[in-house]
Structure formats: C-alpha cells, structure tokens
Short mmCIF file of C-alpha atoms in Angstrom, two decimals:
data_model
loop_
_atom_site.label_atom_id
_atom_site.label_comp_id
_atom_site.label_asym_id
_atom_site.label_seq_id
_atom_site.Cartn_x
_atom_site.Cartn_y
_atom_site.Cartn_z
CA MET A 77 -17.70 -48.73 -22.92
CA ALA A 78 -16.72 -51.26 -25.62
CA ALA A 79 -15.71 -48.46 -27.98
CA SER A 80 -13.62 -46.87 -25.25
CA ARG A 81 -11.88 -50.18 -24.59
CA ARG A 82 -11.09 -50.61 -28.29
CA VAL A 83 -9.58 -47.14 -28.46
CA SER A 84 -7.50 -47.76 -25.32
CA VAL A 85 -6.02 -50.95 -26.75
CA PHE A 86 -5.41 -49.18 -30.06
CA VAL A 87 -3.48 -46.48 -28.22
CA ALA A 88 -1.36 -49.15 -26.53
CA ALA A 89 -0.53 -50.69 -29.90
CA LEU A 90 0.26 -47.31 -31.39
CA VAL A 91 2.73 -45.99 -28.86
CA CYS A 92 4.76 -49.12 -28.73
CA CYS A 93 4.87 -47.11 -33.86
CA SER A 94 26.08 -53.23 -47.62
CA LEU A 95 28.35 -50.86 -45.71
CA VAL A 96 28.34 -47.38 -47.18
CA ARG A 97 31.55 -45.69 -46.11
CA LEU A 98 31.47 -42.80 -48.52
CA SER A 99 28.39 -41.33 -50.16
CA ARG A 100 27.63 -38.65 -52.68
CA CYS A 101 25.38 -36.16 -50.91
CA GLY A 102 23.54 -33.25 -52.46
CA GLY A 103 23.66 -30.02 -50.50
CA GLY A 104 20.65 -27.92 -49.65
CA GLY A 105 21.08 -26.08 -52.90
CA GLY A 106 24.79 -26.43 -53.57
CA GLY A 107 26.80 -29.04 -55.44
CA GLN A 108 27.38 -32.66 -54.50
CA ARG A 109 30.07 -33.72 -52.08
CA ALA A 110 31.40 -36.83 -50.41
CA GLN A 111 30.26 -37.41 -46.84
CA ASN A 112 31.32 -39.94 -44.23
CA TYR A 113 29.25 -39.79 -41.05
CA THR A 114 30.98 -40.63 -37.79
CA SER A 115 27.94 -40.22 -35.52
CA MET A 116 24.16 -40.15 -35.68
CA PHE A 117 21.43 -38.72 -33.45
CA SER A 118 17.72 -39.40 -33.77
CA PHE A 119 14.47 -38.00 -32.39
CA GLY A 120 10.86 -39.09 -32.76
CA ASP A 121 8.25 -41.60 -31.64
CA SER A 122 7.72 -45.37 -31.79
CA LEU A 123 8.81 -45.55 -35.42
CA THR A 124 12.30 -44.63 -34.21
CA ASP A 125 12.41 -45.49 -30.49
CA THR A 126 14.96 -48.19 -29.64
CA GLY A 127 14.05 -48.52 -25.97
CA ASN A 128 13.39 -45.19 -24.26
CA LEU A 129 9.66 -45.76 -23.67
CA VAL A 130 10.21 -49.10 -21.97
CA VAL A 131 12.88 -47.57 -19.73
CA SER A 132 10.79 -44.48 -18.93
CA SER A 133 7.50 -46.24 -18.16
CA PRO A 134 7.93 -50.03 -17.92
CA LEU A 135 4.67 -50.55 -16.03
CA SER A 136 2.39 -48.47 -18.24
CA PHE A 137 3.65 -50.04 -21.42
CA SER A 138 5.00 -53.56 -21.18
CA ILE A 139 3.75 -55.21 -24.38
CA VAL A 140 6.64 -54.02 -26.54
CA GLY A 141 9.05 -55.35 -23.92
CA LYS A 142 7.79 -58.89 -24.43
CA TYR A 143 7.84 -61.53 -27.15
CA PRO A 144 7.09 -61.53 -30.07
CA TYR A 145 8.53 -58.02 -30.33
CA GLY A 146 12.18 -58.29 -31.40
CA MET A 147 11.82 -61.89 -32.60
CA THR A 148 13.51 -61.50 -35.99
CA TYR A 149 16.90 -59.83 -35.73
CA PHE A 150 17.62 -59.48 -32.03
CA HIS A 151 15.74 -62.64 -30.98
CA ARG A 152 14.61 -60.78 -27.87
CA PRO A 153 12.54 -57.68 -27.07
CA THR A 154 14.58 -54.46 -27.20
CA GLY A 155 11.89 -51.81 -26.84
CA ARG A 156 11.48 -51.48 -30.60
CA CYS A 157 7.90 -51.57 -31.85
CA SER A 158 8.59 -54.19 -34.49
CA ASP A 159 9.84 -57.72 -34.95
CA GLY A 160 13.34 -56.39 -35.64
CA ARG A 161 15.21 -53.34 -36.86
CA LEU A 162 13.79 -49.91 -37.67
CA VAL A 163 14.70 -47.36 -40.33
CA VAL A 164 17.14 -45.70 -37.92
CA ASP A 165 18.93 -49.03 -37.44
CA PHE A 166 19.33 -49.60 -41.16
CA LEU A 167 20.63 -46.07 -41.66
CA ALA A 168 23.19 -46.52 -38.88
CA GLN A 169 24.38 -49.81 -40.35
CA ALA A 170 24.53 -48.36 -43.84
CA PHE A 171 26.98 -45.73 -42.65
CA GLY A 172 29.04 -48.19 -40.63
CA LEU A 173 27.81 -46.89 -37.28
CA PRO A 174 26.71 -48.93 -34.26
CA LEU A 175 23.00 -49.24 -33.56
CA LEU A 176 22.00 -46.17 -31.58
CA GLN A 177 21.71 -46.64 -27.84
CA PRO A 178 18.58 -45.24 -26.15
CA TYR A 179 19.33 -42.03 -24.29
CA LEU A 180 17.75 -43.29 -21.06
CA SER A 181 19.96 -46.39 -20.96
CA ARG A 182 23.05 -45.00 -22.66
CA GLY A 183 26.58 -46.08 -21.88
CA GLU A 184 29.58 -43.87 -21.19
CA ASP A 185 30.63 -43.47 -24.82
CA VAL A 186 28.03 -41.38 -26.66
CA THR A 187 30.28 -40.00 -29.38
CA ARG A 188 29.04 -42.44 -32.03
CA GLY A 189 25.42 -41.54 -31.52
CA VAL A 190 22.34 -41.64 -29.29
CA ASN A 191 18.63 -42.20 -29.89
CA PHE A 192 16.33 -39.72 -28.10
CA ALA A 193 13.06 -40.96 -29.65
CA VAL A 194 10.28 -42.16 -27.33
CA GLY A 195 7.31 -44.32 -28.28
CA GLY A 196 4.08 -42.33 -28.11
CA ALA A 197 5.92 -39.00 -28.25
CA THR A 198 4.38 -35.94 -29.88
CA ALA A 199 5.67 -32.91 -31.71
CA MET A 200 3.56 -30.70 -29.45
CA ASP A 201 3.92 -30.29 -25.69
CA PRO A 202 1.17 -31.39 -23.21
CA PRO A 203 -0.54 -27.95 -23.00
CA PHE A 204 -1.57 -28.32 -26.65
CA PHE A 205 -3.50 -31.49 -25.82
CA GLU A 206 -5.04 -29.88 -22.77
CA GLU A 207 -6.31 -27.12 -25.04
CA ILE A 208 -7.96 -29.54 -27.48
CA GLY A 209 -9.26 -31.76 -24.66
CA ALA A 210 -7.10 -34.79 -25.43
CA SER A 211 -4.54 -34.73 -22.61
CA ASP A 212 -6.02 -37.90 -21.10
CA LYS A 213 -4.95 -39.82 -24.22
CA LEU A 214 -1.22 -39.06 -23.86
CA TRP A 215 0.95 -42.04 -23.08
CA THR A 216 4.07 -39.99 -22.41
CA ASN A 217 5.03 -36.38 -21.74
CA LEU A 218 8.46 -36.93 -23.33
CA SER A 219 7.66 -34.78 -26.35
CA LEU A 220 10.01 -33.57 -29.06
CA SER A 221 11.02 -30.52 -27.02
CA VAL A 222 12.00 -32.78 -24.10
CA GLN A 223 14.11 -34.87 -26.46
CA LEU A 224 15.83 -31.74 -27.73
CA GLY A 225 16.54 -30.79 -24.13
CA TRP A 226 18.19 -34.16 -23.59
CA PHE A 227 20.40 -33.55 -26.60
CA GLU A 228 21.42 -30.13 -25.34
CA GLN A 229 22.28 -31.64 -21.94
CA LEU A 230 24.38 -34.29 -23.67
CA LYS A 231 26.18 -31.87 -25.98
CA PRO A 232 29.07 -31.09 -23.54
CA SER A 233 29.90 -34.81 -23.64
CA LEU A 234 30.26 -34.62 -27.42
CA CYS A 235 32.43 -31.53 -27.84
CA SER A 236 34.06 -28.97 -25.57
CA SER A 237 34.48 -25.80 -27.63
CA PRO A 238 32.77 -24.06 -30.57
CA LYS A 239 35.61 -25.21 -32.84
CA ASP A 240 35.38 -28.79 -31.61
CA CYS A 241 31.60 -28.79 -31.95
CA LYS A 242 31.75 -27.45 -35.50
CA GLU A 243 34.15 -30.21 -36.47
CA PHE A 244 32.17 -32.91 -34.65
CA PHE A 245 28.77 -31.99 -36.08
CA SER A 246 30.14 -31.56 -39.59
CA LYS A 247 30.32 -35.37 -39.65
CA SER A 248 27.09 -36.10 -37.74
CA LEU A 249 23.73 -37.10 -39.19
CA PHE A 250 20.51 -36.03 -37.43
CA LEU A 251 17.22 -37.87 -37.97
CA VAL A 252 14.37 -35.59 -36.87
CA GLY A 253 11.41 -37.93 -36.77
CA GLU A 254 9.15 -39.37 -37.86
CA ILE A 255 7.22 -37.22 -35.38
CA GLY A 256 3.76 -35.65 -35.44
CA GLY A 257 1.65 -38.70 -36.24
CA ASN A 258 0.71 -39.22 -32.60
CA ASP A 259 -0.45 -35.60 -32.31
CA TYR A 260 -3.20 -36.40 -34.78
CA ASN A 261 -3.86 -39.91 -33.47
CA TYR A 262 -4.55 -38.63 -29.97
CA ALA A 263 -6.95 -36.08 -31.47
CA PHE A 264 -8.75 -38.80 -33.43
CA PHE A 265 -8.92 -40.98 -30.29
CA LYS A 266 -10.76 -38.11 -28.63
CA GLY A 267 -13.30 -38.02 -31.42
CA LYS A 268 -11.94 -35.03 -33.32
CA SER A 269 -12.89 -34.87 -36.98
CA LEU A 270 -10.55 -34.78 -39.95
CA ASP A 271 -11.35 -31.09 -40.33
CA ASP A 272 -10.38 -30.52 -36.69
CA ALA A 273 -7.12 -32.38 -37.19
CA LYS A 274 -6.43 -30.48 -40.40
CA SER A 275 -6.58 -27.22 -38.45
CA TYR A 276 -3.74 -28.50 -36.25
CA VAL A 277 -1.41 -29.23 -39.16
CA PRO A 278 0.34 -25.83 -39.40
CA THR A 279 1.07 -25.95 -35.67
CA VAL A 280 2.27 -29.57 -35.62
CA ALA A 281 4.37 -29.27 -38.78
CA GLY A 282 5.68 -25.98 -37.43
CA ALA A 283 6.88 -27.72 -34.27
CA VAL A 284 8.87 -30.20 -36.37
CA ALA A 285 10.40 -27.35 -38.38
CA ASP A 286 11.17 -25.41 -35.19
CA ALA A 287 12.95 -28.47 -33.77
CA THR A 288 14.99 -28.73 -36.96
CA GLU A 289 15.97 -25.07 -36.65
CA ARG A 290 16.86 -25.53 -32.98
CA LEU A 291 19.24 -28.33 -33.92
CA ILE A 292 20.82 -26.24 -36.66
CA LYS A 293 21.43 -23.46 -34.16
CA ALA A 294 23.01 -26.06 -31.85
CA GLY A 295 25.44 -27.00 -34.63
CA ALA A 296 23.70 -29.65 -36.74
CA VAL A 297 24.57 -29.54 -40.43
CA HIS A 298 23.13 -32.73 -41.94
CA LEU A 299 19.47 -33.32 -41.08
CA VAL A 300 16.93 -35.84 -42.40
CA VAL A 301 13.31 -34.89 -41.63
CA PRO A 302 10.76 -37.62 -42.49
CA GLY A 303 7.13 -37.04 -43.27
CA ASN A 304 4.23 -39.10 -41.99
CA LEU A 305 3.30 -42.57 -43.22
CA PRO A 306 0.04 -43.27 -45.13
CA ILE A 307 -2.21 -43.85 -42.12
CA GLY A 308 -5.07 -44.81 -44.44
CA CYS A 309 -3.14 -48.03 -45.09
CA SER A 310 -2.79 -48.82 -41.39
CA SER A 311 -4.74 -51.95 -40.54
CA ALA A 312 -5.73 -50.31 -37.24
CA TYR A 313 -7.36 -47.38 -39.05
CA LEU A 314 -8.87 -49.73 -41.63
CA THR A 315 -10.39 -51.78 -38.82
CA LEU A 316 -11.59 -48.92 -36.62
CA HIS A 317 -12.86 -46.70 -39.46
CA PRO A 318 -14.44 -49.10 -41.98
CA SER A 319 -16.67 -47.81 -44.75
CA SER A 320 -19.42 -49.52 -46.70
CA ASN A 321 -18.73 -47.17 -49.60
CA ARG A 322 -16.14 -48.72 -51.92
CA SER A 323 -15.27 -45.29 -53.30
CA ASP A 324 -13.79 -44.40 -49.91
CA TYR A 325 -10.91 -46.81 -50.66
CA ASP A 326 -8.19 -46.44 -53.26
CA SER A 327 -7.01 -49.21 -55.58
CA THR A 328 -4.66 -50.57 -52.89
CA GLY A 329 -7.49 -50.85 -50.35
CA CYS A 330 -6.36 -47.86 -48.25
CA LEU A 331 -8.72 -45.20 -46.90
CA LYS A 332 -8.47 -42.16 -49.16
CA THR A 333 -9.41 -39.45 -46.66
CA TYR A 334 -6.81 -40.48 -44.09
CA ASN A 335 -4.10 -40.79 -46.72
CA ASP A 336 -5.07 -37.38 -48.08
CA PHE A 337 -4.70 -36.02 -44.57
CA ALA A 338 -1.20 -37.50 -44.20
CA GLN A 339 -0.22 -35.98 -47.54
CA HIS A 340 -1.51 -32.60 -46.42
CA HIS A 341 0.68 -32.71 -43.31
CA ASN A 342 3.66 -33.70 -45.43
CA ALA A 343 3.07 -30.88 -47.92
CA VAL A 344 2.90 -28.28 -45.14
CA LEU A 345 6.04 -29.71 -43.54
CA GLN A 346 7.92 -29.52 -46.84
CA ASP A 347 6.90 -25.89 -47.28
CA LYS A 348 8.34 -25.08 -43.87
CA LEU A 349 11.56 -26.96 -44.63
CA ARG A 350 11.98 -24.99 -47.85
CA LEU A 351 11.85 -21.78 -45.81
CA LEU A 352 14.47 -23.17 -43.44
CA ARG A 353 16.80 -23.98 -46.34
CA ARG A 354 16.64 -20.34 -47.41
CA SER A 355 17.45 -19.16 -43.89
CA TYR A 356 20.25 -21.70 -43.36
CA PRO A 357 21.89 -22.39 -46.73
CA GLU A 358 24.89 -23.97 -45.01
CA ALA A 359 22.71 -26.77 -43.61
CA ARG A 360 21.70 -29.86 -45.58
CA ILE A 361 18.01 -30.28 -44.74
CA MET A 362 16.73 -33.45 -46.42
CA TYR A 363 13.04 -34.36 -46.51
CA ALA A 364 12.48 -38.13 -46.34
CA ASP A 365 9.28 -39.18 -48.07
CA TYR A 366 8.17 -42.06 -45.85
CA TYR A 367 4.71 -41.77 -47.40
CA GLY A 368 5.92 -42.34 -50.95
CA ALA A 369 8.30 -45.10 -49.92
CA ALA A 370 5.53 -46.95 -48.06
CA MET A 371 3.01 -46.50 -50.86
CA SER A 372 5.46 -48.09 -53.29
CA PHE A 373 5.15 -51.43 -51.50
CA ALA A 374 1.47 -50.89 -50.62
CA GLN A 375 0.78 -50.72 -54.36
CA ASN A 376 3.18 -53.51 -55.37
CA PRO A 377 3.67 -55.70 -52.28
CA LYS A 378 4.81 -58.85 -54.09
CA GLN A 379 7.66 -56.96 -55.75
CA PHE A 380 9.03 -56.39 -52.25
CA GLY A 381 8.48 -59.97 -51.13
CA PHE A 382 5.32 -59.23 -49.14
CA ARG A 383 3.39 -62.32 -50.17
CA HIS A 384 0.56 -61.54 -47.75
CA GLY A 385 0.15 -57.98 -48.97
CA ALA A 386 0.77 -54.72 -47.19
CA LEU A 387 -2.44 -54.31 -45.18
CA ARG A 388 -2.75 -57.52 -43.16
CA THR A 389 -0.69 -57.71 -39.98
CA CYS A 390 1.81 -60.40 -39.08
CA CYS A 391 0.95 -60.18 -35.38
CA GLY A 392 -2.66 -59.71 -34.36
CA GLY A 393 -5.91 -61.18 -33.11
CA GLY A 394 -7.95 -61.86 -36.22
CA GLY A 395 -10.35 -59.89 -38.38
CA PRO A 396 -10.14 -58.84 -42.03
CA TYR A 397 -6.72 -57.25 -41.48
CA ASN A 398 -5.68 -59.46 -38.53
CA PHE A 399 -6.03 -56.47 -36.24
CA ASN A 400 -8.26 -56.90 -33.23
CA PRO A 401 -8.22 -54.06 -30.67
CA LYS A 402 -9.28 -56.57 -28.01
CA ALA A 403 -6.34 -58.86 -28.82
CA SER A 404 -3.52 -56.72 -30.16
CA CYS A 405 -0.03 -58.08 -30.78
CA GLY A 406 1.48 -59.53 -27.61
CA VAL A 407 -1.86 -59.80 -25.82
CA ARG A 408 -3.65 -63.06 -25.02
CA GLY A 409 -5.78 -64.05 -27.99
CA SER A 410 -3.29 -62.80 -30.58
CA SER A 411 -0.87 -64.87 -32.64
CA VAL A 412 2.23 -64.15 -34.69
CA CYS A 413 3.06 -65.27 -38.22
CA THR A 414 5.97 -67.64 -38.87
CA ASP A 415 7.62 -65.41 -41.49
CA PRO A 416 7.41 -61.65 -40.73
CA SER A 417 9.43 -60.87 -43.88
CA ALA A 418 6.38 -61.86 -45.93
CA TYR A 419 4.40 -59.01 -44.33
CA ALA A 420 4.88 -55.25 -44.43
CA ASN A 421 2.58 -54.65 -41.46
CA TRP A 422 3.69 -55.86 -38.04
CA ASP A 423 1.02 -55.06 -35.42
CA GLY A 424 -1.51 -52.84 -37.12
CA VAL A 425 0.30 -49.57 -36.50
CA HIS A 426 3.99 -50.35 -36.95
CA LEU A 427 5.81 -52.07 -39.80
CA THR A 428 7.86 -55.25 -39.85
CA GLU A 429 11.63 -55.14 -40.09
CA ALA A 430 11.19 -55.96 -43.79
CA GLY A 431 8.86 -52.97 -44.19
CA TYR A 432 11.29 -50.63 -42.47
CA HIS A 433 14.14 -52.07 -44.53
CA ALA A 434 12.22 -51.24 -47.71
CA ILE A 435 11.75 -47.64 -46.56
CA ALA A 436 15.41 -47.33 -45.55
CA ASN A 437 16.53 -48.62 -48.94
CA SER A 438 14.17 -46.21 -50.67
CA ILE A 439 15.53 -43.14 -48.89
CA LEU A 440 19.15 -44.27 -49.17
CA ASN A 441 19.14 -45.37 -52.78
CA GLY A 442 15.81 -44.30 -54.26
CA PRO A 443 14.04 -41.08 -55.15
CA TYR A 444 12.41 -40.60 -51.75
CA THR A 445 14.78 -38.11 -50.16
CA SER A 446 14.93 -34.48 -51.25
CA PRO A 447 17.70 -33.45 -51.63
CA ARG A 448 19.09 -36.95 -52.14
CA LEU A 449 20.80 -38.52 -49.16
CA LEU A 450 23.29 -40.40 -51.35
#
C-alpha cells in the first residue's frame, strides 16, 4: 500500500514534466539560409505544456495550478510545471514571438502560434497502455494524436488556400515534443522492467516520427524534434530506484541504466528522423538533443550557476535529493528554495526555469541541434 501511494504521488509530480530576428539555419541537407519565424506551434507533455492540463482536468491535477509553481517569472501559477518559463517560452522569445497560448484557452488570434502540449501526454494512444496493462496509470487521454487533431481543426483559422498555407507555414516553427517519456514512465509505474520498456522503444519513437511526418504532410517545413532527458539524473528516479552498488551510478551521480535507456530511445528516434529527411528533403527536420544539453549542466553544474548541483530539487519534501513522494512540491510537508536559479531541478521530475533556459540556449546557440537551428 505504501509503495502504491509513493508511485501515485510520483505520477502526480510527473504529469504536472536577446531577440533573434534573423537566424542562419541549416537545411535538412541543403545550404544555409536566413529564416525569420512569424509563428510557432508546439506539441508534447509537461515539459512543454503552458496550461492545457489544468484547463482539461482542473480537479484531477491541481498542484501545478497553485503556488509555488510559476513563482519566478510570472509570479503566479500558469499551468507550467516549473517555477517559470519552459524551453518553448525561451524559443518563442528568442524569435520575437509572444508566449504560446494553450490551445484549450486560446484567444481569437491564433496566427502567431498555439501550444497543443498537455502535461502527462503520451506518444501512444490509450489502447497501447491497455495492451501492456498500464491504462490505469494514465493521467490524460490527450495523447500526441489528439494534439495533432487539434492542430488540423485549427488549420482553417491559419490559412484558407493551399497557396496561403504554403506561404504561412514557410515561416512557422513546429516543436514536436519532448514526447514519449511518459510512455515509459507509466510502464515503469506498472512494474515493467527496463527490458520490457526497451521493447516499446521502436513503437514509441515511431509514433513521434509519424507525428512529424503528419505535420509535414499538413504543410510544416521547419520542425524541431527533441529527444528525451536523462531520466537517470531525475531526483524522483534516484529516490525511487536507489542502489547500494556504487558502480550503478556514473561520475555525476546519475543512474547509468536509466540514462542508457534514454539514450537508446534517442538513438532510435534519430534513425527514424534520418529516414524522414530522405523522404522529405524539402523539410528542415532538426533533432534537439535535450539529453546532451542537460548532461552538460549535470556534469558541470557550477559553470551554469547551479550552486546546489543538478540532482537536488528546489521544491520538495526532504530526503537525499529533496524529493519525497509523500510530500512532493506544492503538497503539505514540502518547502521551496529561496533562489530557484541556483538549482537545475525543480520538483524531482521537471527542471527550473534556469534549467530550461540552459537547454534553450544550448539548442539555439550550441551544438545540441542537428542540423543546427541557428
């Protein structure tokens, strides 16, 4: 019973996961060209959601809609699973775009962009989880395919003819993820082994690639597809899957097997994206290496200003990593740090605004996007 309660609280924590006007962008195999985005559309889970989960199920998930979530930049909860902005917010601001409005609470003007991501969302649809016996762990049925359906319903509001749509989407940026991490998390919550989860990778990564292709067929030209984060560095995983064997941890203190698993997913996803580039040479399909970007500050936290390291959470209920499944961030018994910018880890599953800012900078200006975004 106690173990079940810890897993339930962990699930709740999980599902919550200078102006650049003109950039030099490498094509999916062609030469470089200048690009000025006039709109942006994003899909994914809690790493990208800016409020859809709270709107869709306010009663089943209220923690992220309360303080201290949103304390840093917005000074109020917004539905983001962090103290402030996410990678998608930093990308929008970098290109001079407004912060993306959640699809479920959008205004009349959607031509500058919309966020379709939902906290807890999966790359796979509910029947997949029924098949593996994990459907009871789902926190939302608003999967990636549902989000794509929302986009297709919205498309007539963006452009009215094939010519108009071609022109409109030639200046639009699509962020397809991060998505897929929850597919594995729900499997782990159900007691599936790493080998079990590894057998799902081709299907899950395939769903992300299929979504990318579906967007290309709908007119998308510029697409950023992120990989998964190093879950072995998550303080939730470190707390719930401790090992007495020091060799199970790498030099940063992260769990090797779970990080190896995340890298395996990312490698399979990249293989599928390479095939897509061959099929659609006119599209710019950019892989964003969230794993590599996050590991850069996990290995050298002080260089990024993370004085308290990358593994200990800012908001939590105590323990070696300040993650307590009985007192997760926002729940009675937890407390929040006074300076979130000194932490990379926000609540045990999601990053702080400073952590997301580091990843955004890495994919905008560093070597962590292939082909390069700028």
